[in-house]
Amino acid sequence: MRKTARKILCILFIACNFSFVLAQNQKITSTPDSHFTIDADVFLGYDSFGFSYQIKDNVFSKIKGKEFFEYKNVSLGKITRADIVNPLKIVLYYEDFNSVVLLDNQLNKITEINFSQNNIPIVVTAIGMSTQNQLWVFNSLNQQIGLFDYLKNEYKTVSTPLTENIQFYQTDFNTFYWIDEKNNWFSCDIFGKTTCLGKVSDFDKMLILSPKQYIFSKAGLLYFKDIHKDGSETVSEIGIPEKSLHKFYYKDQILSIFTAKEITNYKIVIP
């Protein structure tokens, strides 16, 4: 019943949006704030303490001025994903070994979890930090979203099985967002309530800001999308000079653009 209700809700939501207003002629201006070179393969973003996070040659590090911390674990292979939502408990996911390492704010290992050794079989294909000593986990064995308590070593599923593959996902403490291969956008809270948030624009890269707003790139251009209460939508291009985006990051009105070997920060005002 929950699966059927979710499908009906999503169909109705998408149908309502045929009447949206798409204002692609609007443009958000950006003002250069700072610029610096970086020696990294992947730029991950900043925390609220001003540290930047990056990966170079499979070594995870954080830097602020002359302060520098790093972590590496060659025994677990390549870092598949890093979650810095909680800078006091950072999540590093190693897909090849179905394992996660949690780090403290100085990148010391707090704990290491091998999901293959769990009492309940879990094959992790999506993960993120949640609340109350829990991790968001998408278990590909049953195609369900769950929560794993890393102190009690307990796992519980909270969603019904997903019917489509996950194209993109993003988590915060209370919500697991995902976009399926048909560009349908969903959210699931810690109680298992699943909501269809509509259909997203075609994208190359995505950053979800809220259930109603996101930034995305397509064909080298950057856009902001705002979904209004009446169901209408506004898409605004974000004006930046870069035409080659490896990654972008947004926090506290600062948009960071990571290209081959440098980062440029822009001040922008999101409506």
Protein backbone atom coordinates (compact mmCIF):
# COMPACT_ATOMS: atom_id res chain seq x y z
CA MET A 1 0.00 0.00 0.00
CA ARG A 2 2.82 2.41 0.86
CA LYS A 3 4.46 1.78 -2.51
CA THR A 4 1.18 2.36 -4.40
CA ALA A 5 0.46 5.53 -2.44
CA ARG A 6 3.94 6.84 -3.15
CA LYS A 7 3.54 6.24 -6.90
CA ILE A 8 0.13 7.98 -6.97
CA LEU A 9 1.55 10.94 -5.03
CA CYS A 10 4.45 11.28 -7.42
CA ILE A 11 2.20 11.09 -10.52
CA LEU A 12 -0.11 13.76 -9.12
CA PHE A 13 2.81 16.00 -8.19
CA ILE A 14 4.37 15.73 -11.64
CA ALA A 15 1.00 16.29 -13.33
CA CYS A 16 0.48 19.50 -11.38
CA ASN A 17 3.80 20.79 -12.58
CA PHE A 18 2.77 20.86 -16.23
CA SER A 19 1.55 24.35 -15.38
CA PHE A 20 4.91 25.55 -14.05
CA VAL A 21 6.57 28.79 -15.05
CA LEU A 22 10.10 28.19 -16.29
CA ALA A 23 12.08 31.41 -16.17
CA GLN A 24 15.40 30.49 -17.69
CA ASN A 25 16.04 34.06 -18.77
CA GLN A 26 16.73 35.04 -15.18
CA LYS A 27 20.34 35.15 -14.08
CA ILE A 28 22.03 35.11 -10.68
CA THR A 29 25.15 37.24 -10.63
CA SER A 30 28.31 36.12 -8.87
CA THR A 31 31.01 38.28 -7.30
CA PRO A 32 34.57 36.85 -7.04
CA ASP A 33 35.53 36.44 -3.39
CA SER A 34 38.78 34.45 -3.33
CA HIS A 35 40.91 32.27 -5.56
CA PHE A 36 43.65 29.75 -4.87
CA THR A 37 45.39 26.76 -6.38
CA ILE A 38 44.88 23.30 -4.97
CA ASP A 39 46.74 20.04 -5.37
CA ALA A 40 43.86 17.57 -5.22
CA ASP A 41 42.01 15.00 -7.28
CA VAL A 42 38.68 15.74 -5.59
CA PHE A 43 37.53 18.84 -3.72
CA LEU A 44 34.81 18.01 -1.17
CA GLY A 45 33.90 21.36 0.33
CA TYR A 46 34.19 23.32 3.57
CA ASP A 47 32.97 22.88 7.12
CA SER A 48 31.65 25.54 9.48
CA PHE A 49 35.12 25.89 11.03
CA GLY A 50 36.69 27.01 7.74
CA PHE A 51 38.54 23.80 6.87
CA SER A 52 38.56 22.60 3.27
CA TYR A 53 38.41 18.88 2.51
CA GLN A 54 39.96 17.08 -0.43
CA ILE A 55 41.32 13.75 -1.69
CA LYS A 56 44.70 13.36 -3.39
CA ASP A 57 46.14 9.97 -4.42
CA ASN A 58 43.52 8.30 -2.21
CA VAL A 59 44.63 10.31 0.84
CA PHE A 60 41.86 12.22 2.61
CA SER A 61 42.86 15.59 4.13
CA LYS A 62 41.57 18.79 5.71
CA ILE A 63 43.37 22.15 5.55
CA LYS A 64 42.96 25.63 7.03
CA GLY A 65 45.92 27.97 6.76
CA LYS A 66 48.88 26.14 8.26
CA GLU A 67 46.71 23.50 9.92
CA PHE A 68 46.81 20.20 8.06
CA PHE A 69 45.42 16.75 8.86
CA GLU A 70 45.31 13.63 6.70
CA TYR A 71 44.12 10.03 6.77
CA LYS A 72 44.93 7.10 4.54
CA ASN A 73 44.06 3.42 4.66
CA VAL A 74 45.65 1.46 1.83
CA SER A 75 44.18 -1.84 3.06
CA LEU A 76 40.63 -0.78 2.13
CA GLY A 77 41.32 0.35 -1.43
CA LYS A 78 39.91 3.49 -3.01
CA ILE A 79 37.77 6.02 -1.14
CA THR A 80 34.39 5.86 -2.87
CA ARG A 81 32.67 8.66 -0.97
CA ALA A 82 33.35 11.06 1.88
CA ASP A 83 30.61 12.62 4.03
CA ILE A 84 31.62 15.80 5.90
CA VAL A 85 28.13 16.79 7.11
CA ASN A 86 29.36 16.32 10.69
CA PRO A 87 33.01 17.51 10.87
CA LEU A 88 33.34 15.78 14.26
CA LYS A 89 32.37 12.41 12.77
CA ILE A 90 33.45 12.15 9.15
CA VAL A 91 32.37 9.16 7.07
CA LEU A 92 34.69 7.54 4.53
CA TYR A 93 33.14 4.79 2.42
CA TYR A 94 35.22 2.09 0.71
CA GLU A 95 32.96 0.27 -1.72
CA ASP A 96 35.46 -2.43 -2.74
CA PHE A 97 35.52 -3.76 0.82
CA ASN A 98 31.92 -2.85 1.76
CA SER A 99 33.38 -0.88 4.65
CA VAL A 100 33.15 2.50 6.38
CA VAL A 101 35.66 4.37 8.53
CA LEU A 102 34.55 7.11 10.94
CA LEU A 103 37.05 9.86 11.73
CA ASP A 104 37.18 12.54 14.43
CA ASN A 105 37.94 16.22 13.78
CA GLN A 106 41.70 15.52 13.64
CA LEU A 107 41.14 12.63 11.23
CA ASN A 108 41.91 9.96 13.81
CA LYS A 109 39.98 6.74 13.29
CA ILE A 110 37.01 6.37 15.65
CA THR A 111 35.78 3.06 14.31
CA GLU A 112 35.82 0.84 11.23
CA ILE A 113 32.74 -1.06 10.09
CA ASN A 114 32.77 -4.02 7.72
CA PHE A 115 29.15 -4.48 6.64
CA SER A 116 29.92 -7.92 5.22
CA GLN A 117 30.39 -9.13 8.81
CA ASN A 118 27.04 -7.82 10.01
CA ASN A 119 24.41 -10.25 11.33
CA ILE A 120 21.93 -8.89 8.78
CA PRO A 121 23.43 -9.07 5.26
CA ILE A 122 24.16 -5.56 3.96
CA VAL A 123 25.76 -4.51 0.69
CA VAL A 124 26.15 -0.74 0.85
CA THR A 125 25.78 1.34 -2.30
CA ALA A 126 24.85 4.65 -0.61
CA ILE A 127 25.76 5.98 2.82
CA GLY A 128 25.77 9.15 4.90
CA MET A 129 25.77 10.45 8.47
CA SER A 130 22.41 10.59 10.24
CA THR A 131 21.36 11.39 13.82
CA GLN A 132 21.82 9.60 17.15
CA ASN A 133 24.92 7.56 16.27
CA GLN A 134 23.32 6.30 13.09
CA LEU A 135 24.34 6.07 9.44
CA TRP A 136 22.06 6.26 6.44
CA VAL A 137 22.53 3.06 4.43
CA PHE A 138 21.07 1.93 1.13
CA ASN A 139 21.23 -1.86 1.06
CA SER A 140 21.36 -3.12 -2.52
CA LEU A 141 20.41 -6.64 -1.40
CA ASN A 142 16.83 -5.59 -0.62
CA GLN A 143 16.83 -2.20 -2.42
CA GLN A 144 15.82 -0.47 0.82
CA ILE A 145 17.02 2.54 2.79
CA GLY A 146 17.96 1.82 6.38
CA LEU A 147 19.67 3.19 9.48
CA PHE A 148 22.73 1.56 11.03
CA ASP A 149 23.58 2.28 14.68
CA TYR A 150 27.37 2.08 14.71
CA LEU A 151 27.59 1.95 18.53
CA LYS A 152 25.06 -0.85 19.00
CA ASN A 153 25.93 -2.50 15.66
CA GLU A 154 22.21 -2.64 14.84
CA TYR A 155 20.53 -2.18 11.47
CA LYS A 156 16.90 -1.45 10.60
CA THR A 157 15.20 -0.74 7.28
CA VAL A 158 12.98 2.33 7.11
CA SER A 159 11.77 2.45 3.49
CA THR A 160 9.90 0.17 1.16
CA PRO A 161 11.96 -1.34 -1.70
CA LEU A 162 12.88 1.17 -4.40
CA THR A 163 11.52 0.33 -7.84
CA GLU A 164 14.12 2.27 -9.85
CA ASN A 165 17.90 2.52 -9.59
CA ILE A 166 19.44 5.48 -7.77
CA GLN A 167 21.11 7.94 -10.13
CA PHE A 168 22.13 10.46 -7.44
CA TYR A 169 21.77 10.70 -3.68
CA GLN A 170 22.52 13.19 -0.93
CA THR A 171 21.95 12.99 2.82
CA ASP A 172 21.72 15.22 5.85
CA PHE A 173 21.08 14.27 9.46
CA ASN A 174 17.32 13.80 9.04
CA THR A 175 16.78 13.10 5.33
CA PHE A 176 17.94 10.73 2.60
CA TYR A 177 17.36 12.35 -0.82
CA TRP A 178 17.67 10.45 -4.06
CA ILE A 179 17.00 10.89 -7.78
CA ASP A 180 16.21 7.78 -9.81
CA GLU A 181 17.20 7.07 -13.39
CA LYS A 182 13.95 8.64 -14.63
CA ASN A 183 14.84 11.93 -12.87
CA ASN A 184 12.16 11.45 -10.21
CA TRP A 185 13.19 13.11 -6.93
CA PHE A 186 12.33 11.55 -3.54
CA SER A 187 13.09 12.02 0.13
CA CYS A 188 12.92 9.64 3.08
CA ASP A 189 13.06 10.80 6.71
CA ILE A 190 14.39 8.86 9.71
CA PHE A 191 10.89 7.53 10.42
CA GLY A 192 10.56 6.08 6.93
CA LYS A 193 8.18 8.68 5.52
CA THR A 194 8.85 8.80 1.79
CA THR A 195 7.86 11.85 -0.27
CA CYS A 196 7.94 12.41 -4.01
CA LEU A 197 9.39 15.88 -4.58
CA GLY A 198 8.76 15.96 -8.33
CA LYS A 199 10.97 15.62 -11.38
CA VAL A 200 14.35 17.30 -11.67
CA SER A 201 15.92 18.88 -14.75
CA ASP A 202 18.48 16.89 -16.74
CA PHE A 203 21.81 17.38 -15.01
CA ASP A 204 25.48 16.50 -15.07
CA LYS A 205 26.11 17.35 -11.41
CA MET A 206 23.67 18.13 -8.62
CA LEU A 207 23.59 19.78 -5.19
CA ILE A 208 20.34 19.71 -3.20
CA LEU A 209 19.79 22.74 -0.96
CA SER A 210 16.32 21.89 0.37
CA PRO A 211 13.20 19.93 -0.67
CA LYS A 212 12.34 22.93 -2.88
CA GLN A 213 15.71 24.14 -4.16
CA TYR A 214 18.78 22.74 -5.87
CA ILE A 215 21.78 23.79 -7.95
CA PHE A 216 22.73 21.75 -11.00
CA SER A 217 25.14 21.86 -13.91
CA LYS A 218 24.40 20.93 -17.49
CA ALA A 219 26.68 21.25 -20.52
CA GLY A 220 29.16 23.43 -18.65
CA LEU A 221 26.55 25.88 -17.33
CA LEU A 222 25.33 26.24 -13.76
CA TYR A 223 21.68 26.73 -12.73
CA PHE A 224 19.58 27.30 -9.63
CA LYS A 225 16.07 25.84 -9.51
CA ASP A 226 13.38 27.06 -7.12
CA ILE A 227 10.04 25.24 -6.72
CA HIS A 228 7.34 27.61 -5.46
CA LYS A 229 4.41 26.84 -3.18
CA ASP A 230 1.95 26.99 -6.08
CA GLY A 231 3.91 24.32 -7.98
CA SER A 232 5.50 26.72 -10.46
CA GLU A 233 9.25 26.60 -10.99
CA THR A 234 11.95 29.15 -11.67
CA VAL A 235 15.27 28.19 -13.25
CA SER A 236 18.00 30.83 -13.09
CA GLU A 237 21.43 30.61 -14.66
CA ILE A 238 24.29 31.36 -12.27
CA GLY A 239 26.79 33.59 -14.02
CA ILE A 240 30.34 32.27 -13.67
CA PRO A 241 33.25 32.52 -16.16
CA GLU A 242 34.40 28.89 -15.77
CA LYS A 243 33.36 26.55 -18.58
CA SER A 244 34.95 23.40 -17.17
CA LEU A 245 33.42 22.32 -13.86
CA HIS A 246 34.93 19.38 -12.01
CA LYS A 247 32.78 20.09 -8.96
CA PHE A 248 30.85 22.90 -7.33
CA TYR A 249 29.97 23.44 -3.70
CA TYR A 250 27.65 25.93 -1.98
CA LYS A 251 27.54 27.00 1.67
CA ASP A 252 26.47 30.21 3.39
CA GLN A 253 26.09 32.26 0.18
CA ILE A 254 29.54 31.19 -1.07
CA LEU A 255 29.71 29.18 -4.30
CA SER A 256 32.99 27.29 -4.77
CA ILE A 257 34.02 26.17 -8.25
CA PHE A 258 36.68 23.45 -8.49
CA THR A 259 38.42 23.13 -11.86
CA ALA A 260 41.55 21.13 -12.74
CA LYS A 261 43.89 22.60 -10.14
CA GLU A 262 42.21 25.62 -8.59
CA ILE A 263 39.24 26.79 -6.58
CA THR A 264 37.41 30.06 -7.06
CA ASN A 265 34.92 31.23 -4.47
CA TYR A 266 32.04 33.52 -5.45
CA LYS A 267 29.54 35.40 -3.38
CA ILE A 268 26.03 34.81 -4.70
CA VAL A 269 22.58 35.52 -3.32
CA ILE A 270 20.14 32.63 -3.63
CA PRO A 271 16.50 33.85 -3.67
